[in-house]
Amino acid sequence: MIREIAEETGLKVPEDSLTPVIGIRHNYGDKRVFLDVWHTRDAIGEAEGREGQPVDWLTPAELRDDQFPAANRPIIRALRLPPFLAISGPFTDPGNGLEILENSLDRFNPGGPAMVVLRAPGLSEHAYLAFAEQAVGRCRELGHLPLLHGPSGRYTRMPSAAGIHLPWREAETLESRPVPVSVWFGVSCHDEAQLAHAAALGADFATLGPVLPTDSHPGRPALGWPRFQSLVASATLPVYGLGGLGPEDVLRARELGGQGVAGIRYWWRESD
């Protein structure tokens, strides 16, 4: 890859500057491809089309699906998604939940924007929307991407959110994408069939777990890193590892093909 970049664009890429992004397998019908994508911020030189091709620099947000082959869609998502998917922890009072969210966001320093899944299964629909309305605004103010959680219809009632993340019980009842392509759509998955269904719905990403044992689900079998790697290798969308993981596991998750880590315990804290 380093050699090809140099031959085609004149750019020099230091090998130690590369970090994995995603590996995607795609079947076009007449051929199958594997796209192995890496990231660097340290390309040296001025880019030029040494084979007569046009060259331009674009931010990830400027990349459009219709400008690339179908296999590139999950790559574009992976380039735009952050490495952290922060999920709110349990609470039963909207005011208390907002207070914990504020406290947690003040301490959370992911080194850039994160996605924040506003999960609150203990609240009624009315209470959840009251909490989410304020939580979405606060996340936006801090530069994070707030996602609603639960039934897909919640997004239509609060389009100011950045999208929605569905539990599997909701996703398995769907036959098509429930929200516009202009917003983020994620699905909680636990096996290969569920990952395939999420991709068929047009999900932008999935969570997969539990990767490691967790205190919140004692006795529940964990996938383990080898199984996580195997499932991610066959997935056709970005996948976050979930369950027993924290910031220290981001690099390992990415080295095994994942997008990053999702979870509660590494950021959601009620007090010191």
Coordinates of C-alpha atoms in Angstrom, one line a residue:
M1 CA 0.0 0.0 0.0
I2 CA 2.8 2.4 0.9
R3 CA 4.5 1.6 -2.4
E4 CA 1.3 2.1 -4.4
I5 CA 0.6 5.5 -2.8
A6 CA 4.1 6.6 -3.6
E7 CA 3.9 5.5 -7.2
E8 CA 0.4 6.9 -7.9
T9 CA 0.4 10.1 -5.8
G10 CA 4.1 10.9 -4.9
L11 CA 3.2 10.9 -1.2
K12 CA 5.5 9.2 1.3
V13 CA 3.7 7.4 4.2
P14 CA 5.8 6.4 7.2
E15 CA 4.9 2.8 8.1
D16 CA 4.8 3.5 11.8
S17 CA 2.1 6.2 11.3
L18 CA -0.5 3.7 10.1
T19 CA -3.4 2.6 12.2
P20 CA -6.2 0.1 11.1
V21 CA -9.6 1.4 10.1
I22 CA -11.7 -1.5 8.7
G23 CA -11.5 -4.5 6.5
I24 CA -14.5 -5.1 4.2
R25 CA -15.4 -8.1 2.1
H26 CA -17.9 -7.4 -0.7
N27 CA -19.5 -9.6 -3.3
Y28 CA -20.3 -7.8 -6.6
G29 CA -21.7 -11.0 -8.1
D30 CA -19.0 -11.4 -10.8
K31 CA -16.2 -10.9 -8.3
R32 CA -15.4 -10.7 -4.6
V33 CA -13.1 -8.1 -3.1
F34 CA -11.4 -7.5 0.3
L35 CA -10.7 -3.9 1.1
D36 CA -8.1 -3.4 3.8
V37 CA -8.3 0.2 5.0
W38 CA -5.7 2.1 7.1
H39 CA -5.4 5.7 8.4
T40 CA -2.5 8.1 8.7
R41 CA -2.1 11.8 9.5
D42 CA 1.5 11.9 8.4
A43 CA 1.7 11.7 4.6
I44 CA 4.7 13.6 3.4
G45 CA 4.8 15.6 0.2
E46 CA 2.4 17.2 -2.3
A47 CA -0.1 14.8 -3.9
E48 CA -0.2 14.6 -7.7
G49 CA -1.9 12.2 -10.1
R50 CA 1.2 10.5 -11.5
E51 CA -1.0 8.2 -13.7
G52 CA -3.1 11.1 -15.1
Q53 CA -5.8 10.8 -12.5
P54 CA -7.4 13.8 -10.7
V55 CA -6.4 14.2 -7.1
D56 CA -8.2 16.2 -4.4
W57 CA -8.4 16.3 -0.6
L58 CA -11.7 15.8 1.1
T59 CA -12.8 15.6 4.7
P60 CA -14.6 12.4 5.7
A61 CA -17.9 14.4 6.0
E62 CA -17.6 15.3 2.3
L63 CA -17.5 11.7 1.1
R64 CA -20.7 10.6 -0.7
D65 CA -21.9 7.1 -1.2
D66 CA -23.0 7.7 -4.8
Q67 CA -19.4 8.8 -5.7
F68 CA -18.0 5.4 -4.9
P69 CA -18.6 1.7 -5.5
A70 CA -21.0 -0.1 -3.2
A71 CA -18.2 -1.7 -1.2
N72 CA -17.0 1.7 0.0
R73 CA -20.2 2.6 1.9
P74 CA -19.1 1.0 5.2
I75 CA -15.6 2.5 4.7
I76 CA -17.1 6.0 4.5
R77 CA -19.0 5.2 7.7
A78 CA -15.9 3.9 9.5
L79 CA -14.0 7.1 8.6
R80 CA -16.7 9.3 10.0
L81 CA -17.5 7.3 13.2
P82 CA -15.6 8.0 16.4
P83 CA -13.7 5.2 18.3
F84 CA -16.0 5.6 21.4
L85 CA -19.7 4.7 21.7
A86 CA -20.6 5.9 25.2
I87 CA -23.9 4.4 26.6
S88 CA -25.7 5.9 29.5
G89 CA -26.1 3.8 32.6
P90 CA -29.2 2.9 34.6
F91 CA -31.4 5.6 36.3
T92 CA -35.1 5.9 37.0
D93 CA -35.6 9.7 37.3
P94 CA -35.1 12.1 34.3
G95 CA -33.6 14.8 36.5
N96 CA -31.2 12.5 38.2
G97 CA -30.2 11.0 34.8
L98 CA -29.5 14.4 33.4
E99 CA -27.4 15.3 36.4
I100 CA -25.3 12.0 36.0
L101 CA -25.0 12.7 32.3
E102 CA -23.6 16.2 33.0
N103 CA -21.2 14.9 35.5
S104 CA -20.0 12.1 33.3
L105 CA -19.6 14.3 30.2
D106 CA -17.6 16.8 32.2
R107 CA -15.1 14.0 33.1
F108 CA -15.2 12.2 29.7
N109 CA -12.2 13.1 27.6
P110 CA -12.1 10.9 24.5
G111 CA -9.8 13.3 22.6
G112 CA -12.5 14.2 20.1
P113 CA -16.2 13.7 19.6
A114 CA -17.9 10.6 20.8
M115 CA -21.3 9.1 20.1
V116 CA -23.5 9.1 23.2
V117 CA -26.4 6.6 23.3
L118 CA -29.1 7.9 25.6
R119 CA -30.3 4.6 27.0
A120 CA -32.9 4.7 29.8
P121 CA -35.0 1.5 29.8
G122 CA -36.5 2.3 33.2
L123 CA -38.3 5.5 32.0
S124 CA -41.8 5.8 30.6
E125 CA -42.0 7.2 27.1
H126 CA -43.0 10.6 28.3
A127 CA -40.2 10.7 30.9
Y128 CA -37.6 9.4 28.4
L129 CA -38.5 12.2 25.9
A130 CA -38.3 14.8 28.6
F131 CA -34.8 13.5 29.6
A132 CA -33.6 13.2 26.0
E133 CA -34.7 16.7 24.9
Q134 CA -32.3 18.2 27.4
A135 CA -29.6 15.5 27.0
V136 CA -29.5 16.0 23.2
G137 CA -28.9 19.7 23.6
R138 CA -26.2 19.2 26.2
C139 CA -24.3 16.6 24.1
R140 CA -24.5 18.9 21.0
E141 CA -23.1 21.8 23.0
L142 CA -20.0 19.7 23.9
G143 CA -19.5 18.4 20.3
H144 CA -20.7 14.9 20.9
L145 CA -23.3 13.0 18.8
P146 CA -26.4 12.1 20.8
L147 CA -28.3 9.0 19.7
L148 CA -31.7 8.0 21.0
H149 CA -32.3 4.4 22.1
G150 CA -35.4 2.2 22.0
P151 CA -38.2 2.1 19.5
S152 CA -37.3 3.6 16.1
G153 CA -40.4 5.9 16.2
R154 CA -38.6 8.0 18.9
Y155 CA -36.5 9.7 16.2
T156 CA -39.5 11.1 14.4
R157 CA -40.5 12.7 17.7
M158 CA -37.1 14.2 18.3
P159 CA -35.2 14.8 15.0
S160 CA -32.7 17.1 16.7
A161 CA -30.9 13.9 17.8
A162 CA -28.0 12.6 15.6
G163 CA -29.8 9.3 15.1
I164 CA -30.9 6.2 16.9
H165 CA -29.5 3.0 18.2
L166 CA -31.9 0.0 18.4
P167 CA -31.8 -2.9 20.8
W168 CA -32.0 -6.2 18.9
R169 CA -35.6 -6.9 19.9
E170 CA -36.6 -3.8 18.0
A171 CA -34.3 -4.3 15.0
E172 CA -35.4 -7.9 14.4
T173 CA -39.0 -6.7 13.6
L174 CA -37.9 -4.4 10.9
E175 CA -37.5 -5.0 7.1
S176 CA -36.0 -1.7 6.1
R177 CA -34.1 1.3 7.5
P178 CA -36.4 3.2 9.9
V179 CA -34.7 6.6 9.8
P180 CA -33.3 8.8 7.0
V181 CA -29.9 8.1 5.5
S182 CA -28.8 11.5 6.7
V183 CA -28.7 10.4 10.3
W184 CA -26.9 7.7 12.2
F185 CA -28.5 4.3 12.7
G186 CA -27.0 1.5 14.9
V187 CA -28.1 -1.9 16.0
S188 CA -27.2 -4.1 19.0
C189 CA -26.1 -7.5 17.8
H190 CA -24.8 -10.7 19.4
D191 CA -24.0 -13.1 16.5
E192 CA -23.4 -13.4 12.8
A193 CA -27.0 -13.6 11.8
Q194 CA -27.9 -10.5 13.7
L195 CA -25.0 -8.6 12.1
A196 CA -26.2 -9.7 8.7
H197 CA -29.7 -8.4 9.4
A198 CA -28.4 -5.1 10.7
A199 CA -26.4 -4.7 7.4
A200 CA -29.5 -5.6 5.4
L201 CA -31.5 -2.9 7.1
G202 CA -28.9 -0.4 6.1
A203 CA -27.4 0.2 9.6
D204 CA -24.4 2.4 9.7
F205 CA -22.8 0.4 12.5
A206 CA -23.5 -2.3 15.1
T207 CA -22.4 -3.2 18.6
L208 CA -21.3 -6.7 19.2
G209 CA -20.9 -8.4 22.6
P210 CA -20.4 -9.2 25.3
V211 CA -16.7 -9.5 24.3
L212 CA -15.6 -10.0 27.9
P213 CA -17.5 -10.9 31.1
T214 CA -19.4 -8.1 32.7
D215 CA -20.6 -7.3 36.2
S216 CA -24.0 -6.2 34.7
H217 CA -24.6 -9.7 33.2
P218 CA -23.0 -12.2 35.6
G219 CA -22.8 -15.7 34.2
R220 CA -23.6 -14.7 30.6
P221 CA -21.1 -16.3 28.2
A222 CA -18.6 -13.9 26.6
L223 CA -17.5 -14.0 23.0
G224 CA -13.8 -13.5 23.7
W225 CA -11.5 -11.7 21.4
P226 CA -10.9 -14.5 18.8
R227 CA -14.7 -14.9 18.3
F228 CA -15.1 -11.1 18.1
Q229 CA -12.4 -11.0 15.4
S230 CA -14.1 -13.8 13.4
L231 CA -17.5 -12.2 13.5
V232 CA -16.2 -8.8 12.6
A233 CA -14.3 -10.3 9.6
S234 CA -17.5 -11.5 8.0
A235 CA -19.5 -8.3 8.8
T236 CA -20.1 -5.7 6.2
L237 CA -20.5 -2.7 8.5
P238 CA -18.4 -1.1 11.2
V239 CA -18.7 -2.9 14.5
Y240 CA -18.0 -1.7 18.1
G241 CA -17.0 -4.2 20.7
L242 CA -19.3 -4.1 23.8
G243 CA -19.0 -5.7 27.2
G244 CA -16.2 -5.4 29.8
L245 CA -14.2 -3.0 27.6
G246 CA -12.7 0.5 28.1
P247 CA -10.5 3.1 26.4
E248 CA -7.5 0.8 26.9
D249 CA -9.1 -1.7 24.5
V250 CA -9.7 0.6 21.6
L251 CA -6.5 -0.3 19.8
R252 CA -7.0 -4.0 20.2
A253 CA -10.5 -3.8 18.9
R254 CA -9.3 -1.9 15.9
E255 CA -6.4 -4.3 15.3
L256 CA -9.0 -7.1 15.2
G257 CA -11.2 -5.3 12.7
G258 CA -13.6 -3.4 15.0
Q259 CA -14.5 0.3 14.9
G260 CA -13.7 0.8 18.6
V261 CA -15.4 0.2 22.0
A262 CA -18.9 0.8 23.4
G263 CA -19.9 0.7 27.0
I264 CA -21.1 2.2 30.2
R265 CA -18.7 1.7 33.0
Y266 CA -15.7 3.5 31.5
W267 CA -17.4 6.9 31.4
W268 CA -20.8 6.9 33.2
R269 CA -20.2 7.9 36.9
E270 CA -22.6 9.3 39.4
S271 CA -19.9 10.9 41.6
D272 CA -16.2 10.8 42.5

